[in-house]
XYZ file of C-alpha atoms in Angstrom:
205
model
C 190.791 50.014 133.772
C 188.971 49.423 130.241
C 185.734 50.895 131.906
C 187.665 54.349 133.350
C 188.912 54.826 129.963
C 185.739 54.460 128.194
C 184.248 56.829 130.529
C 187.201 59.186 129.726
C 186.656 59.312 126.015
C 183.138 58.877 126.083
C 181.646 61.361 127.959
C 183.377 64.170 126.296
C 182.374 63.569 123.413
C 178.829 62.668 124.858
C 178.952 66.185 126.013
C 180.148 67.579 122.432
C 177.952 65.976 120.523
C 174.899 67.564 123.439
C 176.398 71.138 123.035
C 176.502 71.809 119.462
C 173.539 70.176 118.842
C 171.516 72.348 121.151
C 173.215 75.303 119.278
C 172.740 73.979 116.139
C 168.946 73.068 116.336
C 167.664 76.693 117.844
C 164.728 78.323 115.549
C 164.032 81.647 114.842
C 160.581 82.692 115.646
C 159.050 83.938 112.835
C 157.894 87.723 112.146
C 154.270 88.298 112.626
C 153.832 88.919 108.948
C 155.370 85.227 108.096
C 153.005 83.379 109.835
C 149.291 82.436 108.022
C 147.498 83.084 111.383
C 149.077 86.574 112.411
C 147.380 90.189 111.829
C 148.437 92.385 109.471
C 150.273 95.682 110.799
C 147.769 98.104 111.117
C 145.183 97.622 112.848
C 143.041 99.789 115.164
C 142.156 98.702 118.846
C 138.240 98.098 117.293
C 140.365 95.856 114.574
C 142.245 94.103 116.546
C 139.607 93.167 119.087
C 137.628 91.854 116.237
C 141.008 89.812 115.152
C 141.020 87.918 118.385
C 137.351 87.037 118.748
C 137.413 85.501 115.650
C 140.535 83.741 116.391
C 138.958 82.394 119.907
C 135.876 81.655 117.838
C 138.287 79.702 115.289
C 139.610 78.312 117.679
C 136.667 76.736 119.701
C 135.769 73.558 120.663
C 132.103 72.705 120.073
C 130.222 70.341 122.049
C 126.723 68.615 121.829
C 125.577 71.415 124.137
C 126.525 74.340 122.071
C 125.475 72.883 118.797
C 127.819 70.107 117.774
C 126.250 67.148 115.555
C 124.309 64.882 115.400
C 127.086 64.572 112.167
C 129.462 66.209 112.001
C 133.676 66.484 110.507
C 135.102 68.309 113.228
C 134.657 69.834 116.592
C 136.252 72.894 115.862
C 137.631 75.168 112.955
C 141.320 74.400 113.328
C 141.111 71.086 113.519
C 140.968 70.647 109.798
C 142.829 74.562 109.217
C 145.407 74.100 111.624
C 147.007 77.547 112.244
C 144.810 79.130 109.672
C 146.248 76.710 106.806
C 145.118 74.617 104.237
C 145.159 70.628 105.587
C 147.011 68.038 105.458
C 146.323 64.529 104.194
C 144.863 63.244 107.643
C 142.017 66.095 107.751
C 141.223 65.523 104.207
C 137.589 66.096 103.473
C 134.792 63.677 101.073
C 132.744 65.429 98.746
C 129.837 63.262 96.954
C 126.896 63.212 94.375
C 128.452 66.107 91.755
C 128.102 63.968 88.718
C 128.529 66.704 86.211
C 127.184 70.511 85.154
C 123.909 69.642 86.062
C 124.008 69.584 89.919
C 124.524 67.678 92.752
C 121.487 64.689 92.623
C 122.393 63.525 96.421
C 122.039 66.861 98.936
C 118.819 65.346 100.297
C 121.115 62.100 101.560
C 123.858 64.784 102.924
C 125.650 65.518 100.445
C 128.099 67.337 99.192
C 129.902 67.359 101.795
C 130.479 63.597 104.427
C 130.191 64.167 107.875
C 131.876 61.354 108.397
C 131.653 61.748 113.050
C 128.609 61.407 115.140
C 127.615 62.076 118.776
C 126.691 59.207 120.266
C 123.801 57.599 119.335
C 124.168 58.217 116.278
C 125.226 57.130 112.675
C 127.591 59.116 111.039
C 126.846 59.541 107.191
C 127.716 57.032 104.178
C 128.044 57.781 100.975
C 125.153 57.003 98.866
C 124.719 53.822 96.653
C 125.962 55.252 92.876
C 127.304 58.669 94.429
C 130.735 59.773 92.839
C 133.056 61.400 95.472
C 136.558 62.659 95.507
C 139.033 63.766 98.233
C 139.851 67.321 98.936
C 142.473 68.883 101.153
C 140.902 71.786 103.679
C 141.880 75.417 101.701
C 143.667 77.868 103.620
C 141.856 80.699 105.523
C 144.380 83.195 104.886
C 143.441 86.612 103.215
C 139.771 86.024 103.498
C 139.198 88.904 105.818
C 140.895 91.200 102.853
C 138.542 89.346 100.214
C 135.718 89.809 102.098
C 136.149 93.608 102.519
C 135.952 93.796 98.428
C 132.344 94.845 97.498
C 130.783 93.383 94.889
C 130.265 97.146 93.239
C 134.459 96.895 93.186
C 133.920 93.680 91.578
C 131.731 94.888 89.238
C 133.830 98.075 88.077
C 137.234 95.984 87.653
C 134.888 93.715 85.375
C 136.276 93.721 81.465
C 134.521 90.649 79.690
C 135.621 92.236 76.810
C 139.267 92.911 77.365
C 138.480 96.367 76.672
C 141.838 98.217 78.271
C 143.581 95.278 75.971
C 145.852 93.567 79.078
C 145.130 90.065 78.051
C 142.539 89.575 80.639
C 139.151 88.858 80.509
C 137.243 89.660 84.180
C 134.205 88.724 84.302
C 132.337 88.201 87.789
C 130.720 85.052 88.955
C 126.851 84.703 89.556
C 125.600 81.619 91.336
C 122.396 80.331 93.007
C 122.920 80.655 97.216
C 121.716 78.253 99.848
C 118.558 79.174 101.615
C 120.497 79.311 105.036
C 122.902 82.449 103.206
C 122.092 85.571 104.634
C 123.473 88.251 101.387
C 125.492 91.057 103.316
C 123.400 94.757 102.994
C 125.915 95.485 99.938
C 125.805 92.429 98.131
C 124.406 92.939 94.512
C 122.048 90.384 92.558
C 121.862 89.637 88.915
C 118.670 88.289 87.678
C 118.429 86.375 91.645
C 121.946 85.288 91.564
C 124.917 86.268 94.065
C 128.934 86.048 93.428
C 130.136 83.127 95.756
C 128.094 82.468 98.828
C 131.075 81.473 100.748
C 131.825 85.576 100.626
C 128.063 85.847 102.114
C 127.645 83.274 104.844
C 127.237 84.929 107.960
C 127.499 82.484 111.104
C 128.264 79.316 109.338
């Protein structure tokens, strides 16, 4: 007798409880313009099939036979920007040997950045004996595309050092030394051999 009516209050409310909670714990699915990888409204066909090779290509898995290692962080893009984000604390990346303004002393031991995985037979990287390093969450990826479409000529005519049109702000463009392995886009523009930030002129890596 006890067990029919534990059954008979039970399970109703079993079922209740299963009912609203479905209900209750439904999501929305997001518009295309609140998600960090989604395209912008817009585009042409040519646009668009450029949006979704570079999302495969984001998206890609590399292996020892197309060019993964012999150190590396990741095997693929979104594995440290998942979804075109910044990280998270378990993709968080090591930076070493930037002791202060003058330069990095360790990039012939690997540095800046640890690539802390290796294929198989092989040793991924340590930091150096007296190298400084810090953490640093992955940035997002977001709104590159737009900033990379801004020529350094734009860049150059929004510049007021001065604060000449008096708004309180000071533009004034930034000129840095790039890696041998940057290739400067046709349009780039140079200042006594110096380029704005290379990371707007890599091409393939």
């Amino acid at each position: 007798m006890k067990t029919i009516h534990f059954f008979f209050w039970v399970i109703p409310i079993l079922l209740i409880l299963l009912f609203t909670s479905c209900d209750e714990n439904y999501t929305e699915i997001p518009a295309d313009d609140e998600v960090l990888d989604g395209t912008v409204e817009g585009l042409s066909h040519e646009e668009l099939a450029r949006f979704l090779k570079g999302d495969a290509a984001f998206n890609e898995v590399f292996t020892r036979e197309t060019g993964l290692g012999p150190t590396f962080v990741a095997s693929s893009c979104i594995s440290c920007h998942a979804g075109d984000g910044k990280g998270h604390p378990s993709t968080t990346l090591t930076r070493f040997g930037q002791i202060d303004e003058t330069g990095n002393l360790f990039l012939n031991q690997g540095g800046p950045q640890l690539q802390n995985r290796s294929l198989p037979g092989f040793l991924p990287e340590q930091i150096p004996s007296g190298a400084t390093f810090a953490k640093f969450t992955p940035p997002a990826n977001t709104g590159l595309g737009f900033l990379e479409s801004v020529t350094d000529a734009t860049i150059l005519a929004m510049a007021d050092p001065n604060d000449v049109n008096g708004d309180g702000i000071s533009g004034v463009p930034n000129w840095i030394d790039i890696p041998d392995f940057v290739i400067p886009t046709s349009n780039a523009v140079s200042q006594n051999g110096k380029y704005r930030p290379f990371w707007q002129k890599s091409r393939g890596f």
